[in-house]
CSV table of C-alpha atoms and ligand atoms in Angstrom, one decimal:
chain,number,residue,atom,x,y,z
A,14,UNK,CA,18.3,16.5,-2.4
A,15,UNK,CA,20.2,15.4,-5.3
A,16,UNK,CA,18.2,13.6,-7.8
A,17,UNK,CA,20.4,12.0,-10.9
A,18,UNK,CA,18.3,11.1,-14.1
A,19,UNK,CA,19.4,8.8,-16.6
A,20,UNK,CA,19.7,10.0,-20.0
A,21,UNK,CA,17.0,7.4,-21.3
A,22,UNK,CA,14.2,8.3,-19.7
A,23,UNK,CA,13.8,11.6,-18.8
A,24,UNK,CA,11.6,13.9,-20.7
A,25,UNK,CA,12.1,16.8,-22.8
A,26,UNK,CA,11.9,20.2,-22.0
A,27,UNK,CA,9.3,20.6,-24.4
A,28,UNK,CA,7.6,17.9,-23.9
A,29,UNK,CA,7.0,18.2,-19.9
A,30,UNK,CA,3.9,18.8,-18.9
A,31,UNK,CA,3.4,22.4,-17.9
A,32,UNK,CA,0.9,23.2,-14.7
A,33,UNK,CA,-1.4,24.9,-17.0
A,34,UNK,CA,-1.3,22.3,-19.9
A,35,UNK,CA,-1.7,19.6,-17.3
A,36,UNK,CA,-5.0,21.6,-16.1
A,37,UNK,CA,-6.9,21.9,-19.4
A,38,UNK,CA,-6.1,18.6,-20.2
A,39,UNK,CA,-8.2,18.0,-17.2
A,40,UNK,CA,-10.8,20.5,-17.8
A,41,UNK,CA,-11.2,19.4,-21.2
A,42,UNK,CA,-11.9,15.4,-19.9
A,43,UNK,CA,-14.4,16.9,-17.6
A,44,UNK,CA,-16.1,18.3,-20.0
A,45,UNK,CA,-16.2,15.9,-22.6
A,46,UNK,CA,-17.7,13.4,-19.3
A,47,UNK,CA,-20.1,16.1,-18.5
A,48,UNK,CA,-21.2,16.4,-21.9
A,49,UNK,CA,-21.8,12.8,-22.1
A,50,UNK,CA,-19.7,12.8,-25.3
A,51,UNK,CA,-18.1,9.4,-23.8
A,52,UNK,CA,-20.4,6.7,-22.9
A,53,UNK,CA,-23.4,6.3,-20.8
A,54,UNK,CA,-24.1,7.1,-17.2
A,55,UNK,CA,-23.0,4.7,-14.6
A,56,UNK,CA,-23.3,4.5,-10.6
A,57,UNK,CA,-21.2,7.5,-9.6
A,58,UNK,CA,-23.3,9.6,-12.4
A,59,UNK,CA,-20.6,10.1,-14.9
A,60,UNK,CA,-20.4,8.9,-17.7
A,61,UNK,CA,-19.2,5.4,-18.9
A,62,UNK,CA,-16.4,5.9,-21.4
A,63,UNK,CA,-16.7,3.6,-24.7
A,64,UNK,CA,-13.1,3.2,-25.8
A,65,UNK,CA,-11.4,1.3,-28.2
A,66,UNK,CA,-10.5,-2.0,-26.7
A,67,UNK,CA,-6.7,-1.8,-26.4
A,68,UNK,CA,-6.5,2.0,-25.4
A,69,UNK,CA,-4.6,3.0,-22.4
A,70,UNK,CA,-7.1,3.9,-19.8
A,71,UNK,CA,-7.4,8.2,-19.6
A,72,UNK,CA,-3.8,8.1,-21.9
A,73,UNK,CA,-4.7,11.7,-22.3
A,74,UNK,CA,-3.6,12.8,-19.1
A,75,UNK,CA,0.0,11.7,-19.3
A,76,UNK,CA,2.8,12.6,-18.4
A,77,UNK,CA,1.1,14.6,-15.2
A,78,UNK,CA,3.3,17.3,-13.0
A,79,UNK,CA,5.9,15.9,-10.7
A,80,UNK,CA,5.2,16.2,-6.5
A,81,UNK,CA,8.6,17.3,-5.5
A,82,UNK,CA,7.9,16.8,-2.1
A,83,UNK,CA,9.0,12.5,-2.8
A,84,UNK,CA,13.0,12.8,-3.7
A,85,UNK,CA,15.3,10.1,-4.0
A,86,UNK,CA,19.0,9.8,-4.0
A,87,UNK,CA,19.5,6.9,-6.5
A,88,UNK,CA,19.3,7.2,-9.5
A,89,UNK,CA,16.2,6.4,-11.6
A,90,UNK,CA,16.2,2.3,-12.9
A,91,UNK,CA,16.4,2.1,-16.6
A,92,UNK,CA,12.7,2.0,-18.1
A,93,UNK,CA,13.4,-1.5,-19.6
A,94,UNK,CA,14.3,-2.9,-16.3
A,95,UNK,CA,10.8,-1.9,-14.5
A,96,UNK,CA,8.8,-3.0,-17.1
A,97,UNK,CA,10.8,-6.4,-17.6
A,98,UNK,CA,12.0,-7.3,-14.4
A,99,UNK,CA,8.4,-8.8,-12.7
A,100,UNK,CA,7.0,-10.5,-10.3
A,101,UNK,CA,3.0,-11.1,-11.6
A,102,UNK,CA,1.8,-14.6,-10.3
A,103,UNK,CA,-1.2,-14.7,-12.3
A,104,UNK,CA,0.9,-14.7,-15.2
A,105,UNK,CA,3.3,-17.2,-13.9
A,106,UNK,CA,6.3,-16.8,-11.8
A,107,UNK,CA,9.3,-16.9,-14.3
A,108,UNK,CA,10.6,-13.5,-15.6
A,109,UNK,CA,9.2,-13.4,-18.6
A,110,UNK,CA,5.8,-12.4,-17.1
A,111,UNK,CA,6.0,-8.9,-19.1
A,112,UNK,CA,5.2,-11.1,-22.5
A,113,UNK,CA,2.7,-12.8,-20.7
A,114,UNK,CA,0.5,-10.1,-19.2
A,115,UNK,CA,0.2,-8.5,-22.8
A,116,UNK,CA,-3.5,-10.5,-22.7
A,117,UNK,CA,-4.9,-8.8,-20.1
A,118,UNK,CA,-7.4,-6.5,-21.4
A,119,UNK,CA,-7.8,-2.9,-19.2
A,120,UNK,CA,-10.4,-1.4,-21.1
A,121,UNK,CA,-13.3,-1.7,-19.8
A,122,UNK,CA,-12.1,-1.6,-16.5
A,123,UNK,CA,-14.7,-1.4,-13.4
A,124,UNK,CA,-13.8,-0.9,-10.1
A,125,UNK,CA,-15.8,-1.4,-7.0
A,126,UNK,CA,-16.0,-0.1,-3.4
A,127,UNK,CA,-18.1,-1.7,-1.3
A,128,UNK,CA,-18.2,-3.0,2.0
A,129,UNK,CA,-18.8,-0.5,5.6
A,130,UNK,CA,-19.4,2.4,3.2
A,131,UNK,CA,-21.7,5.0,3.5
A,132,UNK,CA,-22.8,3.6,-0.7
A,133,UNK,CA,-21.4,1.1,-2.5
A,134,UNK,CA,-19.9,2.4,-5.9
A,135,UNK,CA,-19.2,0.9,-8.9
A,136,UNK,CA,-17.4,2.7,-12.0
A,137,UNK,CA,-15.1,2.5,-14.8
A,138,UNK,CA,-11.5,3.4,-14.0
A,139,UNK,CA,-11.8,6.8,-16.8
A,140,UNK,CA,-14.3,7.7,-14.4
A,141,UNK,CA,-11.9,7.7,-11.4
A,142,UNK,CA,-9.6,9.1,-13.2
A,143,UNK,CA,-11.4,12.2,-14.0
A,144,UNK,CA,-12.3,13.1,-10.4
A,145,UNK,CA,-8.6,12.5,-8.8
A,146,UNK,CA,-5.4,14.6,-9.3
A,147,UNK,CA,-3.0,12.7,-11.5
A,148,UNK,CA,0.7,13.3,-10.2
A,149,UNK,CA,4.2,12.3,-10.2
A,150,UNK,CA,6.2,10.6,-7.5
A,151,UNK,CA,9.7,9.2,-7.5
A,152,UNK,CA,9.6,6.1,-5.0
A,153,UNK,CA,12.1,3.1,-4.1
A,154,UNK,CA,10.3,-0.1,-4.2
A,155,UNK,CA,12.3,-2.8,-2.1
A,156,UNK,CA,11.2,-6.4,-2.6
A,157,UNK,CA,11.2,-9.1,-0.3
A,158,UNK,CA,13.6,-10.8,-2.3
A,159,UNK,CA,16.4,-8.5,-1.1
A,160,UNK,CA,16.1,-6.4,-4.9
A,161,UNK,CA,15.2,-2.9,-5.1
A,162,UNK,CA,14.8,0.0,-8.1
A,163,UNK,CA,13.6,3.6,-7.9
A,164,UNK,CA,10.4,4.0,-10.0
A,165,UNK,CA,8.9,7.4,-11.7
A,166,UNK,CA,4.9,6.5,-10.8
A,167,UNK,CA,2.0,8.4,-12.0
A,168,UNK,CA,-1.3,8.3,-10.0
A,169,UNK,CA,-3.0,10.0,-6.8
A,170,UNK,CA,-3.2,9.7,-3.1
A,171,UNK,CA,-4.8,6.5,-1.9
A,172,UNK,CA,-7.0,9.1,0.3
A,173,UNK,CA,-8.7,10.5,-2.5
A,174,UNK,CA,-10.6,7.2,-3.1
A,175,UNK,CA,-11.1,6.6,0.6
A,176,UNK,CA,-12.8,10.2,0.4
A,177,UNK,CA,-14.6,8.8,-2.5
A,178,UNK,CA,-15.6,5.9,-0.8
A,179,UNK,CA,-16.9,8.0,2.7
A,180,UNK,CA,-16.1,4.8,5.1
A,181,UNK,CA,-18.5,4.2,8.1
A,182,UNK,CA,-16.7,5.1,11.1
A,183,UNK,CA,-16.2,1.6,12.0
A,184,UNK,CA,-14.7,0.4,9.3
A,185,UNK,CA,-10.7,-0.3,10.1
A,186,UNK,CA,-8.8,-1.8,7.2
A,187,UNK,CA,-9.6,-1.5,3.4
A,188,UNK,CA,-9.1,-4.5,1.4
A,189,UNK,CA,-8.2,-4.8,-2.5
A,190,UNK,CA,-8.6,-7.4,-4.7
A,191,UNK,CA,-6.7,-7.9,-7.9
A,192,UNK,CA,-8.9,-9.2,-11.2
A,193,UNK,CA,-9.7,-12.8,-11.6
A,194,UNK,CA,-9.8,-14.5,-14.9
A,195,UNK,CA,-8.3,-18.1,-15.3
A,196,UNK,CA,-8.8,-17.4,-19.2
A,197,UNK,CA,-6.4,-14.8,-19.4
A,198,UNK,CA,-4.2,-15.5,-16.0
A,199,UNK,CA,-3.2,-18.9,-16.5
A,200,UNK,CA,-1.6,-18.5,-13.0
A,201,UNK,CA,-4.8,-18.6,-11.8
A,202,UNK,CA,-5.5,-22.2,-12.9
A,203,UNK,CA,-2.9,-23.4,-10.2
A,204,UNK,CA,-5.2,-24.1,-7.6
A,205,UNK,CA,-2.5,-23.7,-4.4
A,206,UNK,CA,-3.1,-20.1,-4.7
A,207,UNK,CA,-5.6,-18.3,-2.9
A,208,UNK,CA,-6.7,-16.2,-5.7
A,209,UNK,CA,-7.6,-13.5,-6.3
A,210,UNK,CA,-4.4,-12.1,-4.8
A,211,UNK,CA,-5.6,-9.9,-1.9
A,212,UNK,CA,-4.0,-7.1,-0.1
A,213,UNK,CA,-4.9,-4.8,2.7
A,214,UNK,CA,-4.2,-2.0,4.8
A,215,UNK,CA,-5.6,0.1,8.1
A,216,UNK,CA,-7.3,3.0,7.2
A,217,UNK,CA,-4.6,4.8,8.9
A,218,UNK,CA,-2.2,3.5,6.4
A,219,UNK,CA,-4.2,4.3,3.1
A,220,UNK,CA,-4.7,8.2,4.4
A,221,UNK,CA,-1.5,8.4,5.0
A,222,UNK,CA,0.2,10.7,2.2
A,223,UNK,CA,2.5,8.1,1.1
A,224,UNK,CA,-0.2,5.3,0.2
A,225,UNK,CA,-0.5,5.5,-3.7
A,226,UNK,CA,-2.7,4.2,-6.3
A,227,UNK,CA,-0.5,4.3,-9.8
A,228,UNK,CA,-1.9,4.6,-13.1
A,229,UNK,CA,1.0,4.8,-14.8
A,230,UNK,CA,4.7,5.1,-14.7
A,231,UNK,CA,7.6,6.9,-16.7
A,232,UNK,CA,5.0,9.5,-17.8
A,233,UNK,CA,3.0,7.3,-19.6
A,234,UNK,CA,0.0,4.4,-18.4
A,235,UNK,CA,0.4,1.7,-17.1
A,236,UNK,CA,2.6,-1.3,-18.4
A,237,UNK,CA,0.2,-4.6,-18.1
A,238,UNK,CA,3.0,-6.2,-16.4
A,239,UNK,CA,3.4,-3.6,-13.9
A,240,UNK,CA,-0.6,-3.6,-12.8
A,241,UNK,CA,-2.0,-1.9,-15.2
A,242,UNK,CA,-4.7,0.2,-15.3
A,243,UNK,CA,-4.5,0.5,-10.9
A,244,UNK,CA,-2.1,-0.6,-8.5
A,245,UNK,CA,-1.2,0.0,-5.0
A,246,UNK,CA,2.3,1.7,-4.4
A,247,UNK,CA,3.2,1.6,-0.4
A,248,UNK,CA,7.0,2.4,-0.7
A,249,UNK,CA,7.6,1.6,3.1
A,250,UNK,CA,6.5,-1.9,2.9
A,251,UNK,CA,7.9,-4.9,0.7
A,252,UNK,CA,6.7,-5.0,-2.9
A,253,UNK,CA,4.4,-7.7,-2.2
A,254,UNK,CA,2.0,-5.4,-0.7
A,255,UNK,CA,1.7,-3.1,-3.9
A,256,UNK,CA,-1.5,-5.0,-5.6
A,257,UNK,CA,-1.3,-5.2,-8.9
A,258,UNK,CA,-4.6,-4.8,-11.5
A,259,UNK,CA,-7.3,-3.9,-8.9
A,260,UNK,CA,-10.8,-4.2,-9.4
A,261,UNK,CA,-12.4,-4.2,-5.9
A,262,UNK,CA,-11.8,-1.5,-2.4
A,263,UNK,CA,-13.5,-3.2,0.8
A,264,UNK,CA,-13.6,-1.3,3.6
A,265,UNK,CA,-13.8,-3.6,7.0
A,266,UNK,CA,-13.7,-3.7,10.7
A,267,UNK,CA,-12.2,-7.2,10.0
A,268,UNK,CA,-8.3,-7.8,9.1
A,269,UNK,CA,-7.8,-9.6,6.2
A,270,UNK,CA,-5.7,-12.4,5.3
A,271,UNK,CA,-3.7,-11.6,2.2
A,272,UNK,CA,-2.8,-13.9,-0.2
A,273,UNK,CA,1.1,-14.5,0.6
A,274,UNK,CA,-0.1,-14.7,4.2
A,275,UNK,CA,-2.6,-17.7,3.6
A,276,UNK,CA,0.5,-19.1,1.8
A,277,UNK,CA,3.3,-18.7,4.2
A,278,UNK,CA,2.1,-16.3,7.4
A,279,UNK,CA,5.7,-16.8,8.8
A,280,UNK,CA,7.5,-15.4,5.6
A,281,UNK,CA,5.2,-12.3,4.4
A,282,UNK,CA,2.5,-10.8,7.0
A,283,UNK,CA,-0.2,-8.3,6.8
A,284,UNK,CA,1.8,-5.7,8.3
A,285,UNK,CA,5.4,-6.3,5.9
A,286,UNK,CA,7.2,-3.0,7.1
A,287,UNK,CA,10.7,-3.0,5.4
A,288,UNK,CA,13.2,-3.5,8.4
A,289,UNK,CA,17.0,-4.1,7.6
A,290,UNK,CA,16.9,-5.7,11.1
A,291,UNK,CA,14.4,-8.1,10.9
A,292,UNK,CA,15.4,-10.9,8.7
A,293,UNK,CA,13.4,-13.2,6.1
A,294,UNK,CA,13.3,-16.5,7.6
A,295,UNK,CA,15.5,-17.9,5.1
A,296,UNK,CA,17.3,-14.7,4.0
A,297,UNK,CA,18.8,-11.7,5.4
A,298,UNK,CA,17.3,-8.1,5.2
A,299,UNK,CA,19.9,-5.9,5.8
A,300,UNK,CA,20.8,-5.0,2.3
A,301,UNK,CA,19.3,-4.9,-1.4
A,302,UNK,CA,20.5,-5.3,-4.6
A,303,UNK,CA,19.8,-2.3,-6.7
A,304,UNK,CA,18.6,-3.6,-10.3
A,305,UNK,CA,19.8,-0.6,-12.4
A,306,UNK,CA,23.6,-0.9,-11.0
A,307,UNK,CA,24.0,-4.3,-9.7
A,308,UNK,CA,25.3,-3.1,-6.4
A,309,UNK,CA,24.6,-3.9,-3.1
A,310,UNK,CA,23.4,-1.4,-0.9
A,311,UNK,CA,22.1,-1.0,3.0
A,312,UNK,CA,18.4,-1.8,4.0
A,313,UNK,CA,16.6,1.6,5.4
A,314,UNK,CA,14.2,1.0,8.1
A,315,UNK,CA,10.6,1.7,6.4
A,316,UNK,CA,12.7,1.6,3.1
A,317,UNK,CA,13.9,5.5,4.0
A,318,UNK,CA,10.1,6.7,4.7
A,319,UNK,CA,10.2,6.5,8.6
A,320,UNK,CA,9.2,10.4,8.9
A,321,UNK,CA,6.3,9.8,7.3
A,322,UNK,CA,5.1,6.5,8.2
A,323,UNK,CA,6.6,5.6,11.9
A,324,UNK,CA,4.3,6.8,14.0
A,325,UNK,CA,1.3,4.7,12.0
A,326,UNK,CA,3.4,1.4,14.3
A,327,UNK,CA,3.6,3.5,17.9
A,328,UNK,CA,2.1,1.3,20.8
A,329,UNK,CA,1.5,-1.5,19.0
A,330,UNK,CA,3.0,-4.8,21.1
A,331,UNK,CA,2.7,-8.5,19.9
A,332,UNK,CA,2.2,-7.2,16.4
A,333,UNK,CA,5.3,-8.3,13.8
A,334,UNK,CA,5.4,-4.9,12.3
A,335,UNK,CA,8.2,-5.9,9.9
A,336,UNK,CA,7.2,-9.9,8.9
B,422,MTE,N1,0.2,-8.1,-7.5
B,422,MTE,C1,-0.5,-9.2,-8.1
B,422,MTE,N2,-1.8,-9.1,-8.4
B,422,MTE,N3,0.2,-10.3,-8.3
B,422,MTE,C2,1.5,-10.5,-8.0
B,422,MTE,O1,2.1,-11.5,-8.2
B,422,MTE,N4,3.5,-9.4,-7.0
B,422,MTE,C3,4.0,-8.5,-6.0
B,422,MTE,C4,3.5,-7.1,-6.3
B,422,MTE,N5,2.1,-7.1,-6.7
B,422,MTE,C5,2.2,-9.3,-7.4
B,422,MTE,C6,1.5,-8.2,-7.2
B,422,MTE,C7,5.4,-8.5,-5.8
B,422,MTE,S1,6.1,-9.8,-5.0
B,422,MTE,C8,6.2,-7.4,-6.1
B,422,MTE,S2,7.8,-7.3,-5.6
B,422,MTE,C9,5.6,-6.3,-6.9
B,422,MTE,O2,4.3,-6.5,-7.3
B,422,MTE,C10,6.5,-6.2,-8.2
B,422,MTE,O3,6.0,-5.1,-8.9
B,422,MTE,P1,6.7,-4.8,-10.3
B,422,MTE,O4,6.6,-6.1,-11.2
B,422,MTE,O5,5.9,-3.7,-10.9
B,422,MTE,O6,8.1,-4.5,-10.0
């Protein structure tokens, strides 16, 4: 399938990342972790990187080799445009967010698993990023709010940490929670909101190969405003879904309620499949406007990823698969 670049962002010749560079940049973190040469052991027994504070979490590992297997049609949206253009309630909900967001600090950065787990787990997110495959994917996001863009992500399959994690059999959904700190979120003072924002899906859903957990996008880490240094990416559901900053995985036999759901269960529900035939109740689905060209284009059903994802919704009445 045809995929059209524009001229801003894409790399290099020289500069793209060769398999073999990409794997002794690798080898040469794993070392320098196994050699304890940054930071002190923590629960997963590796070690705890010290970094300076404003450092992009594992910045050595960018750009990482695209997975060809994701194409798109459209044509990438301009770098500016991701990284200006969005939605971050914690840091308000006017679009200049991107300013905003510059106070989070991501490093240090712990993450936790917890929950119906075989052990509870707690490390710092260099950790993580040393024991999962680092790759790129070209997705469509499609928002809720009828908008959409096509985004060059870095980061690794969702089911790499739900290996990590080793669920009990009976766990059934995995929940994520985004960070919570009123002193750099100010969102987060506005006590309507049922902070932290929360977001879940089956364990079905996270295994499945789409599910993504980006580190970083156009070949480089994370933005702040886009989630930085770990976000969810589920390219069949509206953007809502796609958790930004995450600091906590809890795997449960209970379903959640996510944070737009305890707001407005009617509007955006824990299932949020993209659907051009199922419309908002105050808006229509059925098309999106693409950011980078201003047009308007048809809705897909799943947003275009029905052969990977459709069969995760088979047999499944009285559930609003696409609210
Ligand atoms: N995650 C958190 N923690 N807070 C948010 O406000 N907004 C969601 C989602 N993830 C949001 C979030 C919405 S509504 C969308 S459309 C996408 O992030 C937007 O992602 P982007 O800003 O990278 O385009």
């Amino acid at each position: 399938m045809l995929i059209k670049r524009p001229k801003g962002w894409e790399l290099p010749e020289a500069s793209a990342t060769s398999e073999n560079v990409y794997h002794e940049r690798r080898r040469i973190l794993k070392a320098m972790a196994g050699a304890g040469l940054i930071g002190s052991t923590s629960l997963l027994g590796l070690p705890r990187r010290l970094s300076a504070e404003d450092a992009a979490p594992g910045d050595a590992l960018y750009p990482a080799a695209r997975n060809d297997r994701y194409q798109v049609t459209r044509p990438l949206t301009d770098e500016r445009l991701v990284t200006t253009y969005n939605n971050f309630y914690e840091f308000g909900s006017h679009k200049e967010i991107h300013k905003a967001a510059q106070k989070l600090k991501t490093s240090p950065w712990r993450v936790t698993i917890d929950g119906m787990v075989e052990k509870p787990l707690e490390f710092d997110i260099e950790e993580l990023l040393a024991r999962v495959p680092l790759e790129e994917r070209l997705y469509r996001l499609r928002c809720v709010e009828a908008w959409s863009m096509v985004i060059p992500w870095t980061g690794f399959p969702m089911k790499e940490l739900v290996k990590l994690a080793a669920p009990l059999s009976s766990a059934q959904y995995v929940v994520m929670q985004t960070f919570e700190d009123k002193a750099v979120a100010p969102g987060q003072k506005q006590f309507w909101y049922p902070w932290p924002y929360t977001e879940g899906l089956t364990i079905a859903e996270a295994t499945n190969d789409l599910a993504f957990l980006a580190t970083g996008l156009y070949g480089r880490p994370m933005p702040k405003q886009n989630g930085a240094p770990l976000r969810l990416v589920t390219p069949w559901k509206y953007g809502f879904k796609s958790a930004k900053s995450l600091v906590r995985f809890t795997f449960t036999d209970k379903r959640p309620v996510t944070f737009w759901e305890a707001l407005a269960a009617s509007e955006y529900g824990f299932w949020a499949n993209v659907n051009p035939e199922v419309p908002h109740p105050r808006w229509s689905q059925a098309t999106e406007r693409d950011v980078g060209s201003g047009e308007r284009i048809p809705t897909q059903i799943y947003n275009g990823y029905g052969e990977f994802v459709a069969d995760l919704y088979q047999d499944m009445p009285g559930e609003k698969l696409f609210t």
